[in-house]
Short mmCIF file of C-alpha atoms in Angstrom, two decimals:
data_model
loop_
_atom_site.label_atom_id
_atom_site.label_comp_id
_atom_site.label_asym_id
_atom_site.label_seq_id
_atom_site.Cartn_x
_atom_site.Cartn_y
_atom_site.Cartn_z
CA MET A 16 20.65 -138.42 1.09
CA ALA A 17 24.08 -138.47 2.68
CA ARG A 18 26.99 -139.48 0.48
CA GLY A 19 28.04 -143.13 0.79
CA ARG A 20 24.87 -144.28 2.50
CA ARG A 21 22.79 -146.99 0.98
CA ALA A 22 19.15 -146.08 1.36
CA ALA A 23 16.40 -148.51 2.13
CA PRO A 24 14.05 -148.78 -0.81
CA ARG A 25 10.91 -146.76 -0.32
CA GLY A 26 8.27 -149.00 1.22
CA ALA A 27 10.82 -151.63 2.21
CA ALA A 28 10.55 -153.41 5.51
CA LEU A 29 13.47 -154.25 7.73
CA ASN A 30 15.18 -157.56 7.05
CA THR A 31 13.10 -160.40 8.45
CA ALA A 32 15.85 -163.03 8.43
CA SER A 33 16.05 -162.84 12.23
CA PHE A 34 12.33 -163.44 12.69
CA PRO A 35 11.39 -166.49 14.78
CA PRO A 36 10.98 -169.96 13.27
CA THR A 37 7.60 -171.13 12.00
CA ASP A 38 6.73 -172.78 15.34
CA THR A 39 6.05 -169.26 16.67
CA PRO A 40 2.33 -168.73 17.39
CA ARG A 41 0.41 -167.32 14.44
CA CYS A 42 -0.51 -163.65 14.47
CA ASP A 43 -4.00 -163.02 15.87
CA HIS A 44 -4.02 -159.46 14.39
CA THR A 45 -4.81 -157.89 17.77
CA SER A 46 -2.35 -155.89 19.87
CA VAL A 47 -2.14 -153.58 22.84
CA GLY A 48 0.19 -150.72 23.58
CA VAL A 49 0.70 -149.25 27.03
CA LEU A 50 1.93 -145.68 27.53
CA ILE A 51 3.48 -145.38 30.99
CA SER A 52 4.48 -141.84 31.92
CA SER A 53 6.26 -140.25 34.82
CA ALA A 54 7.82 -136.87 35.48
CA ALA A 55 10.89 -138.30 33.71
CA GLY A 56 8.95 -138.89 30.46
CA LEU A 57 7.36 -141.77 28.55
CA LEU A 58 8.76 -145.27 29.18
CA VAL A 59 10.23 -146.64 25.94
CA PHE A 60 12.86 -149.19 24.97
CA GLU A 61 14.51 -150.78 21.97
CA ARG A 62 12.67 -153.93 21.06
CA ALA A 63 14.96 -156.96 21.32
CA THR A 64 12.80 -158.87 18.83
CA PRO A 65 11.51 -157.69 15.44
CA PRO A 66 10.10 -155.44 14.30
CA ILE A 67 13.08 -153.22 15.11
CA GLY A 68 12.55 -149.86 16.77
CA VAL A 69 12.01 -147.97 20.00
CA ALA A 70 8.54 -148.45 21.46
CA PRO A 71 6.51 -148.45 24.63
CA VAL A 72 5.16 -151.68 26.12
CA ALA A 73 3.21 -153.63 23.48
CA GLY A 74 2.14 -157.13 22.61
CA HIS A 75 -0.43 -159.45 21.11
CA ILE A 76 -3.71 -159.97 22.90
CA ASP A 77 -4.18 -163.60 21.81
CA GLN A 78 -3.44 -165.62 24.96
CA HIS A 79 -4.27 -162.85 27.44
CA GLY A 80 -8.06 -162.99 27.19
CA GLY A 81 -8.74 -159.36 26.26
CA PRO A 82 -7.16 -155.93 25.78
CA GLU A 83 -7.13 -154.80 29.42
CA ARG A 84 -5.73 -158.08 30.68
CA ALA A 85 -3.12 -158.05 27.88
CA ALA A 86 -2.10 -154.50 28.88
CA HIS A 87 -1.56 -155.60 32.48
CA GLN A 88 0.31 -158.78 31.56
CA GLU A 89 2.50 -157.27 28.82
CA THR A 90 3.55 -154.50 31.22
CA ALA A 91 4.57 -157.09 33.81
CA GLU A 92 6.29 -159.33 31.24
CA GLU A 93 8.25 -156.63 29.40
CA VAL A 94 9.23 -154.16 32.11
CA GLY A 95 8.33 -155.83 35.42
CA LEU A 96 5.89 -153.09 36.46
CA THR A 97 2.30 -153.36 37.63
CA ALA A 98 -0.01 -151.35 35.36
CA THR A 99 -2.75 -149.51 37.21
CA HIS A 100 -5.51 -147.09 36.21
CA LEU A 101 -5.73 -148.11 32.55
CA HIS A 102 -7.37 -145.51 30.32
CA LEU A 103 -8.14 -146.36 26.67
CA LEU A 104 -6.71 -143.63 24.42
CA LEU A 105 -7.13 -145.17 20.96
CA HIS A 106 -8.63 -148.20 19.30
CA ARG A 107 -7.44 -148.39 15.67
CA TRP A 108 -6.59 -150.81 12.88
CA ARG A 109 -3.07 -150.28 11.53
CA PRO A 110 -1.56 -152.22 8.60
CA ASN A 111 1.74 -152.94 10.37
CA ARG A 112 3.95 -155.97 9.88
CA CYS A 113 4.40 -158.65 12.50
CA ARG A 114 7.20 -161.04 13.41
CA ARG A 115 4.63 -163.82 13.72
CA PRO A 116 3.58 -165.86 10.70
CA THR A 117 0.23 -165.04 9.10
CA SER A 118 -1.71 -166.00 6.00
CA GLN A 119 -3.61 -162.70 6.01
CA PRO A 120 -2.40 -159.25 5.01
CA PRO A 121 -0.32 -157.73 7.84
CA GLY A 122 -1.98 -155.52 10.39
CA HIS A 123 -3.35 -155.33 13.90
CA ASP A 124 -6.42 -154.07 15.67
CA TRP A 125 -4.68 -151.94 18.33
CA TRP A 126 -5.87 -150.86 21.77
CA ILE A 127 -3.60 -148.11 23.10
CA PHE A 128 -3.85 -147.46 26.84
CA GLN A 129 -2.40 -144.86 29.15
CA ALA A 130 -1.46 -146.39 32.49
CA HIS A 131 0.02 -145.54 35.81
CA ALA A 132 2.51 -148.14 37.01
CA SER A 133 3.97 -149.23 40.28
CA GLY A 134 6.93 -151.35 41.25
CA SER A 135 10.56 -151.40 40.21
CA LEU A 136 11.59 -151.43 36.58
CA ARG A 137 12.77 -154.98 35.80
CA PRO A 138 13.10 -155.24 32.00
CA SER A 139 12.86 -158.60 30.26
CA ALA A 140 16.25 -159.50 28.76
CA ARG A 141 14.43 -161.44 26.03
CA GLU A 142 12.26 -158.52 24.87
CA VAL A 143 13.79 -155.24 26.06
CA ARG A 144 17.00 -153.30 25.41
CA THR A 145 17.94 -149.94 26.90
CA PRO A 146 14.72 -148.95 28.68
CA ARG A 147 14.49 -145.23 29.32
CA TRP A 148 12.15 -142.39 30.09
CA ALA A 149 11.92 -140.21 26.97
CA GLN A 150 11.00 -136.53 27.15
CA PRO A 151 8.92 -135.00 24.30
CA ASP A 152 12.00 -133.67 22.47
CA GLN A 153 13.62 -137.12 22.61
CA LEU A 154 10.46 -138.76 21.24
CA GLN A 155 10.47 -136.21 18.43
CA GLN A 156 14.11 -137.01 17.58
CA LEU A 157 13.28 -140.74 17.50
CA ALA A 158 10.32 -140.03 15.18
CA LEU A 159 12.55 -137.95 12.89
CA ARG A 160 15.06 -140.81 12.71
CA THR A 161 12.24 -143.13 11.59
CA ALA A 162 11.18 -140.55 9.01
CA ALA A 163 14.78 -140.42 7.72
CA TYR A 164 14.80 -144.21 7.37
CA ALA A 165 11.42 -144.20 5.61
CA SER A 166 12.62 -141.58 3.12
CA GLY A 167 15.82 -143.49 2.36
CA ASP A 168 18.20 -141.13 4.17
CA LEU A 169 19.27 -143.94 6.55
CA SER A 170 20.15 -147.46 5.49
CA GLU A 171 18.62 -150.50 7.12
CA SER A 172 21.88 -151.23 8.93
CA GLU A 173 22.07 -147.65 10.25
CA PHE A 174 18.48 -147.80 11.49
CA THR A 175 19.05 -151.21 13.07
CA ALA A 176 22.23 -150.03 14.82
CA GLU A 177 20.53 -146.92 16.18
CA PRO A 178 16.77 -147.24 15.74
CA GLY A 179 14.17 -144.54 15.80
CA LEU A 180 10.60 -145.16 16.85
CA GLN A 181 9.12 -148.43 15.65
CA PRO A 182 7.23 -147.23 12.54
CA VAL A 183 3.74 -148.15 13.77
CA TRP A 184 4.29 -145.97 16.85
CA VAL A 185 5.02 -142.79 14.91
CA GLY A 186 1.40 -142.64 13.72
CA PHE A 187 -0.01 -143.40 17.16
CA LEU A 188 2.18 -140.85 18.95
CA HIS A 189 1.42 -138.26 16.26
CA GLU A 190 -2.31 -138.84 16.69
CA LEU A 191 -1.88 -138.45 20.46
CA GLN A 192 0.08 -135.21 19.85
CA LEU A 193 3.25 -136.56 21.45
CA VAL A 194 5.25 -136.13 18.22
CA THR A 195 4.72 -133.96 15.15
CA MET A 196 5.10 -135.25 11.63
CA ASP A 197 3.90 -133.91 8.28
CA ASP A 198 1.46 -135.93 6.15
CA ALA A 199 4.06 -136.93 3.54
CA ALA A 200 6.40 -138.32 6.22
CA LEU A 201 3.54 -140.16 7.91
CA THR A 202 2.62 -141.77 4.58
CA ARG A 203 6.20 -142.92 3.96
CA ILE A 204 6.46 -144.28 7.50
CA GLU A 205 3.18 -146.16 7.15
CA GLU A 206 4.56 -147.80 3.99
CA ILE A 207 7.39 -149.37 6.02
CA ALA A 208 5.29 -150.14 9.09
#
């Protein structure tokens, strides 16, 4: 660990003090993720709401009526694009935390889609910061930053100021062979997801 840095405790989650008030809808434990690619890379952005991190389009399914419909609507809501040609890549349960209140253990049943998209990028100011097209080496650097946070080499404030991948996405992108991470790092990252 670098001198003078305060490490996040192993297994610690980011500070939840900025999470929404209790009138936020309850977590339905179902989520979608949408991977939109172009020649410029994979569309990612810093999430403007917790949990902190860089991620592709994602959101709860609850009020959308199903995974495919949620994928279309979340893409429109978050980045202003029209998702086309959805292809299901993964359907997995992950024990990741949520900003929404829940009485159950944290986690989501995830549907991860690949999609083509049309239209002009119009990011939501409420949900999106610094949208960009990330090349494979940039995704890998973001994953390594998350691994450094999970191992205590970056403090919470350092990770918040310059986030890596949102922890839940490291496992998904590793499984899809878009980033590479050893088993020990994946385990530490899952502990903070």
